[in-house]
Amino acid sequence: MNRVATRPLTKFIGRIEIMKFFVEYPSPIKGREAIGLSAKAMASRVAALGPCLLSAGLLSPCLAEAQTSLEEVTVTANPLRSNELVLPTRQYSGTGLVLRSQSSLGETLSGTPGVSSTYFGPQASRPIIRGLDGDRIKILNNSGASLDASSLSYDHAVAIDPLIADRIEILRGPGTLIYGGNAIGGVVNVIDNRIPRVPMEGLQGRSDISVGSGDRSRNGALVLEAGSKDFAFHADVHSRSAGDVSVPRSLPCLNPFSAPNASRLCNSAAKTEGGALGATAFFERAYVGMSLSEYSSNYGSVAEDNVSIAMRSNRFALEGEVQLNSWLKSIKGQYSYTDYKHTELEAGVPATVFTNRGFDFRFEARHQKLLGLEGMIGLQLESNRFGAQGLEAF
């Protein structure tokens, strides 16, 4: 046993095999007999793994039979839509997204390799990608800009709720610069299908209802879609309500509307609601659609016991695409306008008002191979007017 332990790799495998032996073959043998028996089993298994360890593929011959085929996933933020991605990506959808869904975008993605979040309460949490945050991380909604004030201060929430998302994509690396200089650290793209992009037949929908004990939360969302080969319609509503987060010890609280001492994270309660309507017209080789959405949230800032934020955001989006048979494969355009406003209340009295109004326009044209190169040409325009009036004006 001592001779085996002198090799780090064999020692590591030996530890794993001893654990597996005792799990798979429980024995009433005690003391030295059990140690000797486990050592023999370990030695025989290490000998069986010898060809795998010495192979150039590092265990690949032994794992070849365990290969499985995975369901194909299309990443919409890949502009060329090719099988070979030019940037690292990660996406959550379906059951995987439902199981990860939290009260904010940052907490939903936190724990993904390379991704963490700022945390100023359950509602105010923004993604951090590879240590970069703020204006270095671009938040997109259906590949279009999402305007708010979350990159300005950590206690400002992102105006997107994961409850209505069909898919959330995370993009990293230099290829994200195709979405502008603010994407230098990465891109988070939230897809919600408020503008249907493929025809559908009949009526379909989904619902999400959940409760939480730690903050007495009550969450719900309903999405309905209907259509035919020529038209498609979308409607969704969502709502969240939560109290102060429970903690294991009593904490002081200066909020005039809360108890002075309680086993709760002071001023972490929140209430959020919103909804959207969307429609798309389909043609033989094209589609054009539009959506109108509203989002509102009232939440406390855990950084200051007596400060709460009342926020609302209205967004209009227009999108269309045409498939061509010329040297251009397709032409796609999208436009969005956002009217964002939030008021910071100190002990219920308005103190500072933040506004952010602006539009985003994006035009993309994919072309056939030219001199062996396939690519895309395009134009992106962004314009917004930001304002802060009150005690914290700047």
CSV table of C-alpha atoms in Angstrom, one decimal, residues 115-365:
chain,number,residue,atom,x,y,z
A,115,VAL,CA,-20.4,34.1,-13.4
A,116,SER,CA,-21.3,35.6,-10.0
A,117,SER,CA,-23.6,38.5,-9.0
A,118,THR,CA,-23.8,41.7,-7.1
A,119,TYR,CA,-26.2,41.4,-4.2
A,120,PHE,CA,-28.0,44.3,-2.6
A,121,GLY,CA,-31.0,42.3,-1.7
A,122,PRO,CA,-33.1,39.7,-3.6
A,123,GLN,CA,-34.3,42.2,-6.1
A,124,ALA,CA,-31.1,44.2,-6.8
A,125,SER,CA,-28.6,41.8,-8.2
A,126,ARG,CA,-26.7,42.1,-11.5
A,127,PRO,CA,-24.5,39.5,-13.2
A,128,ILE,CA,-20.7,39.7,-12.9
A,129,ILE,CA,-18.8,37.8,-15.6
A,130,ARG,CA,-15.1,37.0,-15.0
A,131,GLY,CA,-14.9,39.7,-12.4
A,132,LEU,CA,-16.3,42.4,-14.6
A,133,ASP,CA,-19.5,44.2,-13.9
A,134,GLY,CA,-21.3,47.5,-14.4
A,135,ASP,CA,-21.0,49.1,-17.8
A,136,ARG,CA,-18.6,46.3,-18.9
A,137,ILE,CA,-21.5,43.8,-19.0
A,138,LYS,CA,-24.2,44.2,-21.7
A,139,ILE,CA,-27.7,43.2,-20.8
A,140,LEU,CA,-29.8,42.5,-23.9
A,141,ASN,CA,-33.5,41.7,-24.3
A,142,ASN,CA,-34.2,39.6,-27.5
A,143,SER,CA,-30.7,40.8,-28.7
A,144,GLY,CA,-31.8,44.4,-28.3
A,145,ALA,CA,-30.7,47.0,-25.7
A,146,SER,CA,-32.3,47.0,-22.3
A,147,LEU,CA,-32.1,50.4,-20.7
A,148,ASP,CA,-32.2,51.0,-17.0
A,149,ALA,CA,-30.0,52.3,-14.2
A,150,SER,CA,-28.6,49.0,-12.9
A,151,SER,CA,-25.1,49.6,-14.2
A,152,LEU,CA,-24.9,52.9,-12.4
A,153,SER,CA,-25.3,51.6,-8.8
A,154,TYR,CA,-25.4,48.2,-7.3
A,155,ASP,CA,-28.7,48.8,-5.5
A,156,HIS,CA,-30.5,49.4,-8.8
A,157,ALA,CA,-32.4,46.4,-10.2
A,158,VAL,CA,-32.4,45.1,-13.7
A,159,ALA,CA,-35.7,45.8,-15.4
A,160,ILE,CA,-36.1,42.2,-16.6
A,161,ASP,CA,-37.8,39.4,-14.7
A,162,PRO,CA,-36.6,35.8,-15.3
A,163,LEU,CA,-40.1,34.5,-14.8
A,164,ILE,CA,-41.1,35.3,-18.4
A,165,ALA,CA,-37.8,34.3,-20.0
A,166,ASP,CA,-37.8,31.3,-22.5
A,167,ARG,CA,-34.0,31.2,-22.6
A,168,ILE,CA,-31.1,33.1,-21.1
A,169,GLU,CA,-27.8,33.2,-23.0
A,170,ILE,CA,-24.3,34.1,-21.6
A,171,LEU,CA,-21.6,35.1,-24.0
A,172,ARG,CA,-18.0,35.8,-23.2
A,173,GLY,CA,-14.8,36.6,-25.0
A,174,PRO,CA,-13.7,39.2,-27.6
A,175,GLY,CA,-16.5,38.2,-30.0
A,176,THR,CA,-19.0,40.0,-27.8
A,177,LEU,CA,-17.7,43.3,-29.0
A,178,ILE,CA,-20.1,42.9,-32.0
A,179,TYR,CA,-22.7,44.3,-29.5
A,180,GLY,CA,-20.7,47.4,-28.6
A,181,GLY,CA,-18.0,48.6,-26.3
A,182,ASN,CA,-20.1,48.0,-23.2
A,183,ALA,CA,-20.0,44.3,-23.9
A,184,ILE,CA,-16.2,44.0,-23.3
A,185,GLY,CA,-16.8,41.8,-20.2
A,186,GLY,CA,-19.6,39.7,-21.7
A,187,VAL,CA,-23.2,39.7,-22.8
A,188,VAL,CA,-26.4,38.4,-21.1
A,189,ASN,CA,-29.2,37.9,-23.6
A,190,VAL,CA,-32.7,37.3,-22.3
A,191,ILE,CA,-35.1,35.7,-24.9
A,192,ASP,CA,-38.8,36.0,-24.1
A,193,ASN,CA,-40.6,35.3,-27.4
A,194,ARG,CA,-42.7,38.5,-27.0
A,195,ILE,CA,-42.2,38.9,-30.8
A,196,PRO,CA,-42.9,35.4,-32.2
A,197,ARG,CA,-40.4,34.4,-34.8
A,198,VAL,CA,-41.9,31.2,-36.1
A,199,PRO,CA,-45.5,30.3,-37.1
A,200,MET,CA,-47.6,28.3,-34.6
A,201,GLU,CA,-50.9,26.5,-34.9
A,202,GLY,CA,-53.6,26.8,-32.3
A,203,LEU,CA,-53.2,27.8,-28.6
A,204,GLN,CA,-50.3,27.1,-26.4
A,205,GLY,CA,-48.9,28.5,-23.1
A,206,ARG,CA,-47.1,27.9,-19.8
A,207,SER,CA,-47.5,28.9,-16.2
A,208,ASP,CA,-45.1,29.2,-13.3
A,209,ILE,CA,-46.2,29.3,-9.7
A,210,SER,CA,-43.8,29.1,-6.7
A,211,VAL,CA,-43.7,30.0,-3.0
A,212,GLY,CA,-40.7,30.5,-0.7
A,213,SER,CA,-40.4,30.2,3.1
A,214,GLY,CA,-37.3,32.2,3.7
A,215,ASP,CA,-38.9,35.5,2.5
A,216,ARG,CA,-42.5,34.4,2.4
A,217,SER,CA,-42.5,34.9,-1.3
A,218,ARG,CA,-45.4,34.3,-3.7
A,219,ASN,CA,-44.4,34.2,-7.4
A,220,GLY,CA,-46.5,33.6,-10.5
A,221,ALA,CA,-46.4,34.0,-14.3
A,222,LEU,CA,-48.7,33.1,-17.2
A,223,VAL,CA,-47.7,33.0,-20.9
A,224,LEU,CA,-50.3,32.5,-23.7
A,225,GLU,CA,-49.5,32.2,-27.4
A,226,ALA,CA,-51.9,31.6,-30.3
A,227,GLY,CA,-51.6,31.8,-34.1
A,228,SER,CA,-51.8,30.3,-37.6
A,229,LYS,CA,-49.4,30.1,-40.5
A,230,ASP,CA,-50.0,33.8,-41.2
A,231,PHE,CA,-50.2,35.4,-37.7
A,232,ALA,CA,-49.0,34.8,-34.2
A,233,PHE,CA,-49.9,36.5,-30.9
A,234,HIS,CA,-48.3,36.6,-27.5
A,235,ALA,CA,-49.5,37.7,-24.1
A,236,ASP,CA,-47.8,37.4,-20.6
A,237,VAL,CA,-48.3,38.6,-17.1
A,238,HIS,CA,-46.1,38.0,-14.0
A,239,SER,CA,-46.1,39.0,-10.4
A,240,ARG,CA,-43.8,38.6,-7.4
A,241,SER,CA,-44.3,39.5,-3.7
A,242,ALA,CA,-41.8,38.9,-0.9
A,243,GLY,CA,-41.2,40.0,2.6
A,244,ASP,CA,-37.9,40.6,4.4
A,245,VAL,CA,-35.5,37.7,4.1
A,246,SER,CA,-35.2,35.5,7.2
A,247,VAL,CA,-31.7,35.3,8.9
A,248,PRO,CA,-30.6,33.1,11.8
A,249,ARG,CA,-30.0,36.0,14.3
A,250,SER,CA,-31.8,39.1,15.4
A,251,LEU,CA,-30.6,42.3,13.6
A,252,PRO,CA,-31.3,46.0,14.3
A,253,CYS,CA,-33.5,47.8,11.8
A,254,LEU,CA,-33.9,51.6,11.4
A,255,ASN,CA,-36.8,51.3,8.9
A,256,PRO,CA,-39.7,53.2,10.4
A,257,PHE,CA,-42.2,50.6,8.9
A,258,SER,CA,-40.4,47.6,10.5
A,259,ALA,CA,-39.7,46.2,13.9
A,260,PRO,CA,-36.5,47.7,15.5
A,261,ASN,CA,-35.1,44.2,16.1
A,262,ALA,CA,-36.0,41.0,14.2
A,263,SER,CA,-34.5,37.9,12.6
A,264,ARG,CA,-34.9,39.4,9.2
A,265,LEU,CA,-32.6,41.2,6.7
A,266,CYS,CA,-33.9,44.7,7.1
A,267,ASN,CA,-35.5,46.4,4.1
A,268,SER,CA,-35.2,43.5,1.7
A,269,ALA,CA,-38.9,43.1,0.9
A,270,ALA,CA,-40.1,43.6,-2.7
A,271,LYS,CA,-43.1,43.6,-5.0
A,272,THR,CA,-42.9,43.3,-8.7
A,273,GLU,CA,-45.4,42.9,-11.6
A,274,GLY,CA,-45.5,43.4,-15.3
A,275,GLY,CA,-46.9,42.1,-18.6
A,276,ALA,CA,-46.6,42.3,-22.4
A,277,LEU,CA,-48.5,42.0,-25.7
A,278,GLY,CA,-46.9,41.0,-29.0
A,279,ALA,CA,-47.9,40.1,-32.5
A,280,THR,CA,-46.2,38.9,-35.7
A,281,ALA,CA,-47.3,38.7,-39.3
A,282,PHE,CA,-45.6,35.9,-41.4
A,283,PHE,CA,-45.0,36.0,-45.2
A,284,GLU,CA,-43.6,33.4,-47.6
A,285,ARG,CA,-39.9,34.3,-46.8
A,286,ALA,CA,-40.3,37.0,-44.2
A,287,TYR,CA,-41.8,38.1,-40.9
A,288,VAL,CA,-42.4,41.4,-39.1
A,289,GLY,CA,-43.6,41.8,-35.5
A,290,MET,CA,-43.9,44.2,-32.6
A,291,SER,CA,-44.4,44.1,-28.8
A,292,LEU,CA,-45.3,46.4,-26.0
A,293,SER,CA,-44.2,45.6,-22.4
A,294,GLU,CA,-44.4,47.1,-18.9
A,295,TYR,CA,-42.4,46.3,-15.8
A,296,SER,CA,-42.7,47.8,-12.3
A,297,SER,CA,-41.1,47.1,-9.0
A,298,ASN,CA,-41.1,48.5,-5.5
A,299,TYR,CA,-38.2,47.2,-3.4
A,300,GLY,CA,-36.0,48.1,-0.4
A,301,SER,CA,-32.3,48.8,-0.5
A,302,VAL,CA,-30.4,46.7,2.1
A,303,ALA,CA,-27.6,49.2,2.0
A,304,GLU,CA,-29.8,51.8,3.7
A,305,ASP,CA,-32.6,50.8,6.1
A,306,ASN,CA,-34.9,53.7,5.3
A,307,VAL,CA,-34.5,53.8,1.5
A,308,SER,CA,-36.8,52.1,-1.0
A,309,ILE,CA,-37.0,52.3,-4.8
A,310,ALA,CA,-40.2,52.6,-6.9
A,311,MET,CA,-39.3,51.7,-10.5
A,312,ARG,CA,-41.2,51.3,-13.8
A,313,SER,CA,-40.1,50.6,-17.3
A,314,ASN,CA,-42.1,50.7,-20.6
A,315,ARG,CA,-40.5,49.2,-23.8
A,316,PHE,CA,-41.7,49.1,-27.4
A,317,ALA,CA,-39.9,46.7,-29.8
A,318,LEU,CA,-40.2,46.2,-33.6
A,319,GLU,CA,-38.4,43.4,-35.5
A,320,GLY,CA,-38.4,41.9,-39.0
A,321,GLU,CA,-36.4,39.6,-41.2
A,322,VAL,CA,-36.3,38.7,-44.9
A,323,GLN,CA,-34.7,35.5,-46.4
A,324,LEU,CA,-33.1,36.1,-49.8
A,325,ASN,CA,-31.7,34.0,-52.7
A,326,SER,CA,-29.1,36.6,-53.9
A,327,TRP,CA,-25.6,37.1,-52.7
A,328,LEU,CA,-27.3,38.2,-49.4
A,329,LYS,CA,-28.7,35.3,-47.4
A,330,SER,CA,-30.9,37.4,-45.2
A,331,ILE,CA,-31.6,40.9,-43.9
A,332,LYS,CA,-32.8,41.6,-40.4
A,333,GLY,CA,-33.6,44.8,-38.6
A,334,GLN,CA,-34.8,45.5,-35.0
A,335,TYR,CA,-35.7,48.7,-33.2
A,336,SER,CA,-36.6,49.2,-29.5
A,337,TYR,CA,-37.5,52.3,-27.4
A,338,THR,CA,-37.4,52.3,-23.6
A,339,ASP,CA,-38.8,54.7,-21.1
A,340,TYR,CA,-37.3,54.0,-17.7
A,341,LYS,CA,-37.9,55.9,-14.4
A,342,HIS,CA,-37.3,55.1,-10.7
A,343,THR,CA,-37.7,57.2,-7.6
A,344,GLU,CA,-35.7,56.7,-4.5
A,345,LEU,CA,-37.8,57.2,-1.3
A,346,GLU,CA,-36.3,58.0,2.0
A,347,ALA,CA,-38.7,57.1,4.8
A,348,GLY,CA,-41.5,57.2,2.2
A,349,VAL,CA,-40.5,60.7,0.9
A,350,PRO,CA,-39.3,61.1,-2.7
A,351,ALA,CA,-35.6,62.1,-2.7
A,352,THR,CA,-34.0,61.5,-6.1
A,353,VAL,CA,-35.6,60.7,-9.5
A,354,PHE,CA,-33.6,58.8,-12.1
A,355,THR,CA,-34.7,58.6,-15.7
A,356,ASN,CA,-33.3,56.9,-18.8
A,357,ARG,CA,-35.0,57.2,-22.2
A,358,GLY,CA,-33.6,56.1,-25.5
A,359,PHE,CA,-33.7,53.8,-28.5
A,360,ASP,CA,-31.6,51.0,-30.0
A,361,PHE,CA,-31.5,50.1,-33.8
A,362,ARG,CA,-29.7,47.2,-35.2
A,363,PHE,CA,-29.4,46.1,-38.9
A,364,GLU,CA,-27.8,42.9,-40.0
A,365,ALA,CA,-27.2,41.4,-43.5
